[in-house]
mmCIF file of C-alpha atoms in Angstrom:
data_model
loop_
_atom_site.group_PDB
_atom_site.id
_atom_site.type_symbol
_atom_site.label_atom_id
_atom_site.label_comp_id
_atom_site.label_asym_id
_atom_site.label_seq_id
_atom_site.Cartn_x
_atom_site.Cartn_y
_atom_site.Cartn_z
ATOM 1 C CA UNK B 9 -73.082 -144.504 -74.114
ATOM 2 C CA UNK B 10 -73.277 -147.526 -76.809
ATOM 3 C CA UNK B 11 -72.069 -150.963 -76.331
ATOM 4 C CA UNK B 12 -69.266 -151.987 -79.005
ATOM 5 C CA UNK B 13 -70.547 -155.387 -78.978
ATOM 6 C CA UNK B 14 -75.091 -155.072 -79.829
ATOM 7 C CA UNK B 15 -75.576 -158.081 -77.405
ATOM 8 C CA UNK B 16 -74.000 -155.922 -74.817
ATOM 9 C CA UNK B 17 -76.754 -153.085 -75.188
ATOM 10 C CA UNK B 18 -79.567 -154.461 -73.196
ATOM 11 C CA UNK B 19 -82.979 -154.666 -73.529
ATOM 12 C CA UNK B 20 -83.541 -151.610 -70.941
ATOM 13 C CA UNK B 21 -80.808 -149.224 -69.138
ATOM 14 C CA UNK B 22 -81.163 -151.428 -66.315
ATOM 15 C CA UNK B 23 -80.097 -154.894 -67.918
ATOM 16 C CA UNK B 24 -77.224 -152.139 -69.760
ATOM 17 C CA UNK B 25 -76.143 -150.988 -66.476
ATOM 18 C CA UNK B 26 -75.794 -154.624 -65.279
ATOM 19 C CA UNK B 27 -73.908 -155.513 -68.492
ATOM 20 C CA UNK B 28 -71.311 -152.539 -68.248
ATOM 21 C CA UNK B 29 -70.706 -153.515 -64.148
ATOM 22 C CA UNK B 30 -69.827 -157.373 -64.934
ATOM 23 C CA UNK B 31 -67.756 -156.153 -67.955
ATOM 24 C CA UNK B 32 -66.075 -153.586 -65.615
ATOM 25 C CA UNK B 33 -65.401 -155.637 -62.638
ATOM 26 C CA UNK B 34 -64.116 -157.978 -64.364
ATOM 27 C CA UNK B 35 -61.110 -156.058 -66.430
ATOM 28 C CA UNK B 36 -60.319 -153.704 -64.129
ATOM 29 C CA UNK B 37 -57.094 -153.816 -62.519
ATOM 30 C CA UNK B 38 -56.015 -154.980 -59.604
ATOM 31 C CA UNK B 39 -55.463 -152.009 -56.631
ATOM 32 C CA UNK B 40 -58.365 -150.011 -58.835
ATOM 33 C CA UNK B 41 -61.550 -149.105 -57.632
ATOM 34 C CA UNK B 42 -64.860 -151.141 -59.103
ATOM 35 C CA UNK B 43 -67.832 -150.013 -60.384
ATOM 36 C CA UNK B 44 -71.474 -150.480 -58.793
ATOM 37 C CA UNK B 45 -74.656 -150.115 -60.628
ATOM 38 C CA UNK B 46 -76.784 -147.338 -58.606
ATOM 39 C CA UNK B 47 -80.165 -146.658 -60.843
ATOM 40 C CA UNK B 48 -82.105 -147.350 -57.190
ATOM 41 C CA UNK B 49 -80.329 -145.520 -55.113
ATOM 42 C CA UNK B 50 -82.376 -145.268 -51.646
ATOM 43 C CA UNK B 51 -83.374 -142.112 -49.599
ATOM 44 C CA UNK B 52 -80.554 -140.156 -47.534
ATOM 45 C CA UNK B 53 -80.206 -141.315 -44.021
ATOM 46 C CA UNK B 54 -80.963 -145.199 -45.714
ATOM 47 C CA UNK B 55 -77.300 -146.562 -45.746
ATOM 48 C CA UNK B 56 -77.965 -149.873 -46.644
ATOM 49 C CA UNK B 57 -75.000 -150.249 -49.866
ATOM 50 C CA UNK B 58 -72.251 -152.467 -48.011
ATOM 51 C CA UNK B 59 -69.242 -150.118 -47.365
ATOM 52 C CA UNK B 60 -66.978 -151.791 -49.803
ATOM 53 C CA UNK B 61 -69.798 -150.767 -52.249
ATOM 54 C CA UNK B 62 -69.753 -146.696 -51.449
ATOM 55 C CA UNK B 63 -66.211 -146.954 -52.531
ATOM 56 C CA UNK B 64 -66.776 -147.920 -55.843
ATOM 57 C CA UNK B 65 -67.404 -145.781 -58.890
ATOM 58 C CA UNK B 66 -70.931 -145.777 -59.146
ATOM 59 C CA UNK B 67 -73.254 -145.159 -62.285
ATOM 60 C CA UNK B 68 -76.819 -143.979 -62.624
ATOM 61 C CA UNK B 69 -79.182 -141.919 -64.609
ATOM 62 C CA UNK B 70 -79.861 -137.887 -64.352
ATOM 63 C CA UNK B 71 -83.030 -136.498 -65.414
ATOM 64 C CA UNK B 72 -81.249 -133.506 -67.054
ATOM 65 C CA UNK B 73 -78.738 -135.751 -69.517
ATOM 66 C CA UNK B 74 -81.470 -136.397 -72.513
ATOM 67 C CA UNK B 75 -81.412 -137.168 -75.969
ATOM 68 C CA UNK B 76 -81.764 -133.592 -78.143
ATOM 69 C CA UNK B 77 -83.230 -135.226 -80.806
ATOM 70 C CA UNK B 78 -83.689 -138.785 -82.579
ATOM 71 C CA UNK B 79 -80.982 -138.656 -84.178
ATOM 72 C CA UNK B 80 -79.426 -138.480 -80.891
ATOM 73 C CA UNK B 81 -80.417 -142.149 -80.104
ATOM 74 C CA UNK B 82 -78.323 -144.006 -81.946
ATOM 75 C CA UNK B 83 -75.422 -142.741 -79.629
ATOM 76 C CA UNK B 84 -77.016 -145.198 -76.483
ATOM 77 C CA UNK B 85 -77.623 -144.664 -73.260
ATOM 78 C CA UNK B 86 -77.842 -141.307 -70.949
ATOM 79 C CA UNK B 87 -75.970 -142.247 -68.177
ATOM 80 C CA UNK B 88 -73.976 -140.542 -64.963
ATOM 81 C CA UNK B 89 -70.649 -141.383 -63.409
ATOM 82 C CA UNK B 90 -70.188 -140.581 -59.820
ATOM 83 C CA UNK B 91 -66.408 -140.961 -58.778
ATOM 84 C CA UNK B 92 -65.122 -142.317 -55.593
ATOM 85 C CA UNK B 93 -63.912 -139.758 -53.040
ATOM 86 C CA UNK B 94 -60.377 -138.736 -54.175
ATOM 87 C CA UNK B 95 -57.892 -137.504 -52.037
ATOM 88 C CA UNK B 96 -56.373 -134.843 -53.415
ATOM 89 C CA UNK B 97 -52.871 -134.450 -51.888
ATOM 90 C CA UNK B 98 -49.506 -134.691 -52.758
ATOM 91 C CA UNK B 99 -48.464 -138.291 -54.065
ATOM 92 C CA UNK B 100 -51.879 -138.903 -54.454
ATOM 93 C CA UNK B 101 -52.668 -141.766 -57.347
ATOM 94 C CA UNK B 102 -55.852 -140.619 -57.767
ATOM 95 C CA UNK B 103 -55.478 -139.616 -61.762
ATOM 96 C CA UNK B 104 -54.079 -143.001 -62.472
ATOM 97 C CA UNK B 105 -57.873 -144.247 -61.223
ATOM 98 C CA UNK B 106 -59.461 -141.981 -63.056
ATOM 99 C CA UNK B 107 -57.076 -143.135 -66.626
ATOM 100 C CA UNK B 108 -57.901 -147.009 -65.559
ATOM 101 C CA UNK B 109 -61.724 -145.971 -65.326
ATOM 102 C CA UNK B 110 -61.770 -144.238 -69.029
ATOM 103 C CA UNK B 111 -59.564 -146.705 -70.877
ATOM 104 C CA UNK B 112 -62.581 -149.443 -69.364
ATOM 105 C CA UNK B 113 -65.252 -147.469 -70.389
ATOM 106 C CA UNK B 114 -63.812 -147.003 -73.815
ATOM 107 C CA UNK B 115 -63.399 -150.400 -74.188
ATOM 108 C CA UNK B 116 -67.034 -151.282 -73.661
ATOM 109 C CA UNK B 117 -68.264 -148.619 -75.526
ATOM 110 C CA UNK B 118 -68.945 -145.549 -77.690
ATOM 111 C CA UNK B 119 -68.969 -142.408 -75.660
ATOM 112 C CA UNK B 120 -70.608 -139.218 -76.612
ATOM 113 C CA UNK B 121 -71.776 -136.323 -75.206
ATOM 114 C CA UNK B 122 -74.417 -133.452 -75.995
ATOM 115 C CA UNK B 123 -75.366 -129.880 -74.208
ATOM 116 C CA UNK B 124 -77.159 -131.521 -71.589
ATOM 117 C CA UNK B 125 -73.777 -133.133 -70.312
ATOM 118 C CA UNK B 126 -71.698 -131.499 -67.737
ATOM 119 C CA UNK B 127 -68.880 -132.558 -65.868
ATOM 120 C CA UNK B 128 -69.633 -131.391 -61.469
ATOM 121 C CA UNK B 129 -66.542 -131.381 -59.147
ATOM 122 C CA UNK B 130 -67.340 -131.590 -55.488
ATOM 123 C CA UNK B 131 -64.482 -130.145 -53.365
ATOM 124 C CA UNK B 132 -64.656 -130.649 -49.421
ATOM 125 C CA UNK B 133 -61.106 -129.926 -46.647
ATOM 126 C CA UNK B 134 -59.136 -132.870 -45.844
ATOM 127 C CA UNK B 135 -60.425 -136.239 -44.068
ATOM 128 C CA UNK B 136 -61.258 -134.684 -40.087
ATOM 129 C CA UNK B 137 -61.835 -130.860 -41.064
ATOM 130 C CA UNK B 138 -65.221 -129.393 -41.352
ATOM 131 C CA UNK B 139 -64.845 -126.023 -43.511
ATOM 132 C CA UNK B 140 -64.747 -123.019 -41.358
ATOM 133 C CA UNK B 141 -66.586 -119.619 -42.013
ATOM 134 C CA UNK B 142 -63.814 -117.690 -43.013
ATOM 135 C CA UNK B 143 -62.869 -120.275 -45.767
ATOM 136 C CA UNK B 144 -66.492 -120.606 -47.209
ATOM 137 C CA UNK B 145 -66.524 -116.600 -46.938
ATOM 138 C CA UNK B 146 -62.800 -116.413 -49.552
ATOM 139 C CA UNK B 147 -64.092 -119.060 -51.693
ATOM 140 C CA UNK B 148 -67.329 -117.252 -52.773
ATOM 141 C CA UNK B 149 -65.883 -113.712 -52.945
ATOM 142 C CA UNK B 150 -62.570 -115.649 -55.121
ATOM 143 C CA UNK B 151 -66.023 -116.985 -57.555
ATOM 144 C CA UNK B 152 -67.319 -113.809 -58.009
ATOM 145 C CA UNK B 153 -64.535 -112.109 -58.562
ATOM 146 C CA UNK B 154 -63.108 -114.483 -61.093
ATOM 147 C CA UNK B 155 -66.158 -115.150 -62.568
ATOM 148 C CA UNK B 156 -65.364 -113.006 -66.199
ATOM 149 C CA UNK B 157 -62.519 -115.485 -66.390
ATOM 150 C CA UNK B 158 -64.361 -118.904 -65.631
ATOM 151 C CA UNK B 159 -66.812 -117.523 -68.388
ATOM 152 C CA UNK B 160 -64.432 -116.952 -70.828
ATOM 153 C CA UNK B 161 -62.489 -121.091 -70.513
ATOM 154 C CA UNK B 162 -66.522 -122.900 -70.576
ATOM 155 C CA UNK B 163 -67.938 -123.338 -74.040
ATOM 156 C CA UNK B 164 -71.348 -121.841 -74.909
ATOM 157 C CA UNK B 165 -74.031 -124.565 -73.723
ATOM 158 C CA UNK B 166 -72.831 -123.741 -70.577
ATOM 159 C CA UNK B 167 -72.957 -119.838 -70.416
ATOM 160 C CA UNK B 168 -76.499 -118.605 -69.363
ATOM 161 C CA UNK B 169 -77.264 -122.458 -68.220
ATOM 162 C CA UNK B 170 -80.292 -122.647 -66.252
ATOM 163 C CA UNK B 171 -78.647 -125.561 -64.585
ATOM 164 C CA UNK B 172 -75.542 -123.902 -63.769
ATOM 165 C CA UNK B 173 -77.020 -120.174 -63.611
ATOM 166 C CA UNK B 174 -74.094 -117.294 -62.507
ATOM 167 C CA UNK B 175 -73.999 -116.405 -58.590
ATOM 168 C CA UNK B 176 -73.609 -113.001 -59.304
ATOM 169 C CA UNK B 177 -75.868 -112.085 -62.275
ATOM 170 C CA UNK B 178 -78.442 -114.661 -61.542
ATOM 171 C CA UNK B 179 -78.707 -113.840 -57.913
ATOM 172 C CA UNK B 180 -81.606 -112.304 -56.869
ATOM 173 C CA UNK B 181 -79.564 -111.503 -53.799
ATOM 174 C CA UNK B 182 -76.501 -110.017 -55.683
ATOM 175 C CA UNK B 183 -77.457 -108.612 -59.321
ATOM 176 C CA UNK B 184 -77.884 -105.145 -58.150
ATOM 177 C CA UNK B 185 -74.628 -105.191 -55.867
ATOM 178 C CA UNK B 186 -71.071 -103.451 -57.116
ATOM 179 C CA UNK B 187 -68.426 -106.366 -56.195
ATOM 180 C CA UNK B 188 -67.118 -104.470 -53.402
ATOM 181 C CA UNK B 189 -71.024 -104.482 -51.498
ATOM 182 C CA UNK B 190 -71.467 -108.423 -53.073
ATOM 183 C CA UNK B 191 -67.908 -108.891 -51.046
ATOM 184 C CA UNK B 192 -69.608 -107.018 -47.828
ATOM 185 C CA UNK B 193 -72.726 -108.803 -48.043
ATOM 186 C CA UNK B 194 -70.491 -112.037 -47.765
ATOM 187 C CA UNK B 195 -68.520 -110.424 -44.818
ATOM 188 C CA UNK B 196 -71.979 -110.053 -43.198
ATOM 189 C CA UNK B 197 -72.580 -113.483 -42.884
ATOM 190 C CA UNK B 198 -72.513 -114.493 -39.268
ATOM 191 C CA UNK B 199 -72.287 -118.410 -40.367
ATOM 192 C CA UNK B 200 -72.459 -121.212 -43.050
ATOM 193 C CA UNK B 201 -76.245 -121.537 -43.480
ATOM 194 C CA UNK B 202 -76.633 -117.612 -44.249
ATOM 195 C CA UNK B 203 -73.922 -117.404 -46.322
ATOM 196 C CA UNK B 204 -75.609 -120.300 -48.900
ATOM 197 C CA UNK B 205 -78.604 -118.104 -48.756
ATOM 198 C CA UNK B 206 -77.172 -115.420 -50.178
ATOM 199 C CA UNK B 207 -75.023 -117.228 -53.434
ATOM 200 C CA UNK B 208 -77.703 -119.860 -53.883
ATOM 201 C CA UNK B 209 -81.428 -118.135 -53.357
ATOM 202 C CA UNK B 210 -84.623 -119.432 -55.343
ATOM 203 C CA UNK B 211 -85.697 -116.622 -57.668
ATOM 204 C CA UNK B 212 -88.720 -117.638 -57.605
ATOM 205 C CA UNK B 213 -89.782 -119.957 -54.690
ATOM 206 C CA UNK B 214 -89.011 -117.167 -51.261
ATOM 207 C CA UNK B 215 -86.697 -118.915 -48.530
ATOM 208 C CA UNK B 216 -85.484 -121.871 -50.736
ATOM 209 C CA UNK B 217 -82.433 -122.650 -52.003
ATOM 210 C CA UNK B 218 -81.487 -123.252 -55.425
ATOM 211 C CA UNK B 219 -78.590 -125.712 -55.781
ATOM 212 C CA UNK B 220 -78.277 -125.464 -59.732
ATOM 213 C CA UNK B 221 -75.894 -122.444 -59.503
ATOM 214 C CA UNK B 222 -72.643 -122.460 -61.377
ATOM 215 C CA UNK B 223 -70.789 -122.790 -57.766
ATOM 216 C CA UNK B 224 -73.237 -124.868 -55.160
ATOM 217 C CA UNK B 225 -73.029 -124.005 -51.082
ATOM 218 C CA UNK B 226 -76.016 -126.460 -50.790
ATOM 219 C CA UNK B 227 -73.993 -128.872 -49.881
ATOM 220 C CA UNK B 228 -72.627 -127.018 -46.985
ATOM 221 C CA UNK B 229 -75.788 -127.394 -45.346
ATOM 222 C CA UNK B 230 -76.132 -129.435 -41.802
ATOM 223 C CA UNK B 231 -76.482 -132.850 -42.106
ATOM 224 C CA UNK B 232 -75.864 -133.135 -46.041
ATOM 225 C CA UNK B 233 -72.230 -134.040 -47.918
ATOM 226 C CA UNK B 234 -70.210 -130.776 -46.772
ATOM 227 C CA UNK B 235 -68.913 -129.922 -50.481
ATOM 228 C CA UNK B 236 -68.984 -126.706 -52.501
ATOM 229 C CA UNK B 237 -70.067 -128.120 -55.641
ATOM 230 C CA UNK B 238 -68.353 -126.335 -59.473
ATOM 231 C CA UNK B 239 -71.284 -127.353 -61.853
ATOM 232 C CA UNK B 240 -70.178 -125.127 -64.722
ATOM 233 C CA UNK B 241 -67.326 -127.932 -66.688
ATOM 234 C CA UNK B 242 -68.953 -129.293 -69.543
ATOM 235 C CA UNK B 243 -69.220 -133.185 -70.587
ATOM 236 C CA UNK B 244 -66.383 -134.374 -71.423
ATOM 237 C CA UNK B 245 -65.518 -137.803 -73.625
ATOM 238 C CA UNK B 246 -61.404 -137.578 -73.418
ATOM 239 C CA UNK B 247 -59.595 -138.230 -70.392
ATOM 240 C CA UNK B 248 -57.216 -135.184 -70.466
ATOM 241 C CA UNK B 249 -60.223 -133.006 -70.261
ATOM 242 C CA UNK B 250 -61.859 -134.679 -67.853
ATOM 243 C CA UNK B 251 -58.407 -134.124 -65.632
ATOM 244 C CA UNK B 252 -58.143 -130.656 -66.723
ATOM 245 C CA UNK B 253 -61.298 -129.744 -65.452
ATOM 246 C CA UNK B 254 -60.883 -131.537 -62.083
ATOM 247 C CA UNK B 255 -57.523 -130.436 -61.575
ATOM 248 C CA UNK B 256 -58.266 -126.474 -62.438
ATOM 249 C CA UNK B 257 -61.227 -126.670 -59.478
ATOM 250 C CA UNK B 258 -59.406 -128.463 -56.970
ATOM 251 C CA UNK B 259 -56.726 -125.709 -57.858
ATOM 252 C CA UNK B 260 -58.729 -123.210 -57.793
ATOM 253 C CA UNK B 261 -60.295 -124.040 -54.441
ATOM 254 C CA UNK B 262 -57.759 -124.523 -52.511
ATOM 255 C CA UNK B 263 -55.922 -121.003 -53.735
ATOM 256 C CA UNK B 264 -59.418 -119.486 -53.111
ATOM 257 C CA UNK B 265 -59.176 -120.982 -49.338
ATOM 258 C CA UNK B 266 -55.844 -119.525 -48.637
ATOM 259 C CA UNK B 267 -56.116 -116.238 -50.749
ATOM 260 C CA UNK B 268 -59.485 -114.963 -51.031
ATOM 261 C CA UNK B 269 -59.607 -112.142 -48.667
ATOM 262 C CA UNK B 270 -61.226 -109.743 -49.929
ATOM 263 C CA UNK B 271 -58.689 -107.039 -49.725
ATOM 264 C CA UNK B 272 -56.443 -109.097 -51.729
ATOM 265 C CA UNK B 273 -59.098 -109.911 -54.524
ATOM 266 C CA UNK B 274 -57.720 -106.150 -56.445
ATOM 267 C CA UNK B 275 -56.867 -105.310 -59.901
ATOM 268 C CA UNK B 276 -53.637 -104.293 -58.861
ATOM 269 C CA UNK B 277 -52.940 -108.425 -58.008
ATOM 270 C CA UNK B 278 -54.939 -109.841 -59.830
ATOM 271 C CA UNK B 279 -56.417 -109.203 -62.947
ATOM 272 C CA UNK B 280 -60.464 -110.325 -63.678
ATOM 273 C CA UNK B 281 -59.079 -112.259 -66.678
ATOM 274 C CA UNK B 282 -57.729 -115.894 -67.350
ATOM 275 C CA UNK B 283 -54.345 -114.311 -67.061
ATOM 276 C CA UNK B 284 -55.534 -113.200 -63.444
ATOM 277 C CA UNK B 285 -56.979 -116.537 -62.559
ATOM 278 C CA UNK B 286 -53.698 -118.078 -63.678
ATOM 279 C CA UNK B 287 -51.821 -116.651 -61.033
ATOM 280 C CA UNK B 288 -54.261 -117.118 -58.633
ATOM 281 C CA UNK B 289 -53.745 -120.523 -59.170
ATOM 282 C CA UNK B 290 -50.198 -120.848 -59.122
ATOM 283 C CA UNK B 291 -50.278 -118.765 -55.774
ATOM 284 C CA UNK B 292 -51.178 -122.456 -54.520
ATOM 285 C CA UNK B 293 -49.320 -124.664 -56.631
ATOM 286 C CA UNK B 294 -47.864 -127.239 -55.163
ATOM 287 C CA UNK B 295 -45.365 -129.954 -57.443
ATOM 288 C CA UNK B 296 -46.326 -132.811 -55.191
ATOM 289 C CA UNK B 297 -49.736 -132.244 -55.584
ATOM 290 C CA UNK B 298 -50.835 -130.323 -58.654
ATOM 291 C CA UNK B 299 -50.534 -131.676 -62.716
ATOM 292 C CA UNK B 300 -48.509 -128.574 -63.842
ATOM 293 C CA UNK B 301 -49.196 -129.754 -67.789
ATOM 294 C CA UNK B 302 -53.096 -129.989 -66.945
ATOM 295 C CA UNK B 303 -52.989 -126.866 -65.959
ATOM 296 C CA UNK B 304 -50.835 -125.638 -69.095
ATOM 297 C CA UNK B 305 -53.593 -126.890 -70.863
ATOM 298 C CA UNK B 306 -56.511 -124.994 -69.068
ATOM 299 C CA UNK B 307 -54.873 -122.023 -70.224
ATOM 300 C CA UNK B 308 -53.543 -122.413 -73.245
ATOM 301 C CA UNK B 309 -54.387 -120.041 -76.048
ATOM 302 C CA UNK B 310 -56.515 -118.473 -73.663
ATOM 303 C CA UNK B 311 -56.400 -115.314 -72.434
ATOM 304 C CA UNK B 312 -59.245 -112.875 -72.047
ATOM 305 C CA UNK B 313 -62.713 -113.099 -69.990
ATOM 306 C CA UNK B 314 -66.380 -112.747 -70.857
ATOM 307 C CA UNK B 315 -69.270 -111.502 -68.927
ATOM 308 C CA UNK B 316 -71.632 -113.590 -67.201
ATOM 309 C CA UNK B 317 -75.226 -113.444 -69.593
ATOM 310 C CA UNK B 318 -78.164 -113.852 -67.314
ATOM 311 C CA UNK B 319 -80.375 -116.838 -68.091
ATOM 312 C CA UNK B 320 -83.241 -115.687 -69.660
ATOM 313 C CA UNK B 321 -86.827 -115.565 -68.220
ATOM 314 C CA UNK B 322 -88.186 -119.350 -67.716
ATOM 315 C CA UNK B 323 -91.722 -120.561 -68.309
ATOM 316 C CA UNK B 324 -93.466 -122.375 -65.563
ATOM 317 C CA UNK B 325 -92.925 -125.743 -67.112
ATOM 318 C CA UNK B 326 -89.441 -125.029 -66.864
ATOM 319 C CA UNK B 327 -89.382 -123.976 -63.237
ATOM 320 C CA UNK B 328 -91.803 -127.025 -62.143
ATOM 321 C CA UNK B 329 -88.786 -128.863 -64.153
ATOM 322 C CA UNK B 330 -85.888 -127.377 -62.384
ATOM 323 C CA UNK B 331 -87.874 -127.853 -58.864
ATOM 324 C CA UNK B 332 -88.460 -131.165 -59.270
ATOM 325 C CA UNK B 333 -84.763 -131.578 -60.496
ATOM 326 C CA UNK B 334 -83.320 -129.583 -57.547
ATOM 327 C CA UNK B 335 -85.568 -132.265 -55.527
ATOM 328 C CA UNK B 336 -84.043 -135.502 -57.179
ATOM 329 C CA UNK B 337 -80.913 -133.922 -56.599
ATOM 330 C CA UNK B 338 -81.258 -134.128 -52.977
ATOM 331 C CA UNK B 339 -83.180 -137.496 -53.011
ATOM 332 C CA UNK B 340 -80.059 -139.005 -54.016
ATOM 333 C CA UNK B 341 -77.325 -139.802 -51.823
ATOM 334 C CA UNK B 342 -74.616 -141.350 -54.046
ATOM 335 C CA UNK B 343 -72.624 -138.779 -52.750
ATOM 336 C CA UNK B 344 -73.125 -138.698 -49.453
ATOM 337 C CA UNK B 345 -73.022 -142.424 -48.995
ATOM 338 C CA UNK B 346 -69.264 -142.303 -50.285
ATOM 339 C CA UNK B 347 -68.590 -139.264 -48.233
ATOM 340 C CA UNK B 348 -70.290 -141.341 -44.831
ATOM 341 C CA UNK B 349 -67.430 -144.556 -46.205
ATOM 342 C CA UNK B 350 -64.864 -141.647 -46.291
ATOM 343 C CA UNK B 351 -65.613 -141.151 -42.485
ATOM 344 C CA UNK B 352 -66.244 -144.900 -41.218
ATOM 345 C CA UNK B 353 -63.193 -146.376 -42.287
ATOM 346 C CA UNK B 354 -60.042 -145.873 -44.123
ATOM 347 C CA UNK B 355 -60.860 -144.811 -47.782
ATOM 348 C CA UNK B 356 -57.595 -145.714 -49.165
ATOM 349 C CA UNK B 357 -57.907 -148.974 -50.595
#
């Protein structure tokens, strides 16, 4: 990200980050939510942010978005965005927020992106429901079955992404398994925590969990932010992909709630391709709710799927990397302090 104006750039990302927020707060418009600067974001459990202040889009930095090269500085600062918690329902405004916050951020500055950039979509049920077994259990057999087709719509950086590795393929757990014994070992499951065991293990570290799976149960854990986490999207820099992307996991979740038993998950339904995911989708379309031209999009001039390629072998610098990354990961609680706001007061603004 790169300031328009140079005296807007900053000395360090800090003094940037405190630049962008008075720019921000200042244009946005009225009814819109604001934008906090969260580069110190304290330990889970420590709530201190004021409410109001959970609410807001927040923005930090994320060890894994780099600079690929020098020539890759001249395009500004690596930075993160962190959304509000959206409600997404029918009548819901929350695309309109998410148009106010681009056309801002364009009109501070440059935005780029390179492979290191992804876009992560946290889903989680309605304000007052916990998810339930049985839901958790047709969401991750709906992944794994589908997963040909989600291969086929992402772009190469993230295919065989160490930060986004398959649940099937790169599951230590479920590589060897037909689909029909990966859907019986989820069946198996007698609750939550076992079932994130067995589509998020460490491959390498015995017992642990390894959040930086394409689809992340982490979050399902007791005591953390209760979302099943899509970390395959890519970066984005244009507002209708960034809405594509939300919309066709949102989508995709909630069909995967209502449909994903596994005796409906057949060939003679559904087929393991886009054109399979497709109507999956539109099993659970609703017109109050869903973007039906955002979803046009997602599919269009796409039809096919594509085989999950395992990530290859990593050196030990690169797993002490991705430890320590799966450890800032849970350090942070930008998340969960806007899903705690979510819970202690009424998030519509």
């Amino acid at each position: 990200m790169k300031a328009h104006e140079p005296e807007d750039r900053g000395a360090d990302v800090d003094n940037f980050g405190h630049v962008l927020v008075e720019f921000y707060n200042h244009y946005v418009g009225r009814g819109f939510h604001r934008l906090r600067w969260a580069l110190n974001e304290p330990c889970p459990g420590h709530h201190s942010a004021h409410l109001d202040d959970k609410r807001k889009w927040s923005i930090t930095k994320n060890s894994s978005v780099h600079y690929l090269g020098e020539w890759d500085k001249d395009y500004g600062r690596p930075l993160e965005f962190v959304s509000p918690i959206f409600k997404f329902e029918p009548k819901s405004d929350w695309r309109e927020d998410v148009k106010e916050h681009w056309n801002l951020m364009k009109e501070f500055a440059e935005l780029h992106i390179n492979d290191t950039c992804s876009t992560h979509v946290h889903v989680s049920p309605k304000v007052g429901s916990q998810w339930r077994l049985k839901e958790v259990k047709y969401v991750a057999q709906s992944i794994l079955y589908f997963e040909m087709a989600w291969e086929f719509l992402l772009p190469p950086s993230r295919r065989a992404n160490q930060w986004a590795k398959s649940n099937r393929v790169d599951n230590i757990n479920l590589k060897d398994l037909s689909l029909r014994k990966c859907f019986e070992r989820i069946q198996d499951c007698k609750n939550i925590e076992n079932l994130i065991y067995l589509m998020n293990p460490s491959n390498t570290y015995h017992g642990e969990v390894d959040r930086c799976y394409g689809w992340n149960f982490e979050n399902l854990q007791e005591d953390s932010i209760g979302t099943i986490e899509s970390r395959r999207p890519p970066g984005v820099i244009y507002l209708q992909n960034c809405l594509v992307w939300v919309e066709l996991v949102a989508s995709f979740i909630r069909a995967a709630m209502r449909y994903g038993h596994a005796d409906n998950l057949s060939e003679d339904k559904y087929t393991r391709d886009t054109d399979g995911l497709k109507q999956f989708i539109k099993e659970a379309y609703d017109k109050d709710m869903n973007d039906k031209d955002a979803l046009k999009v997602a599919f269009q001039d796409c039809s096919g799927y594509e085989p999950p390629t395992p990530v290859p072998e990593m050196t030990e610098e690169m797993r002490e990397k991705l430890r320590k990354k799966n450890n800032e990961e849970r350090m942070k609680n930008i998340i969960m302090d806007k899903m705690l706001a979510r819970e202690e007061g009424d998030w519509a603004d």
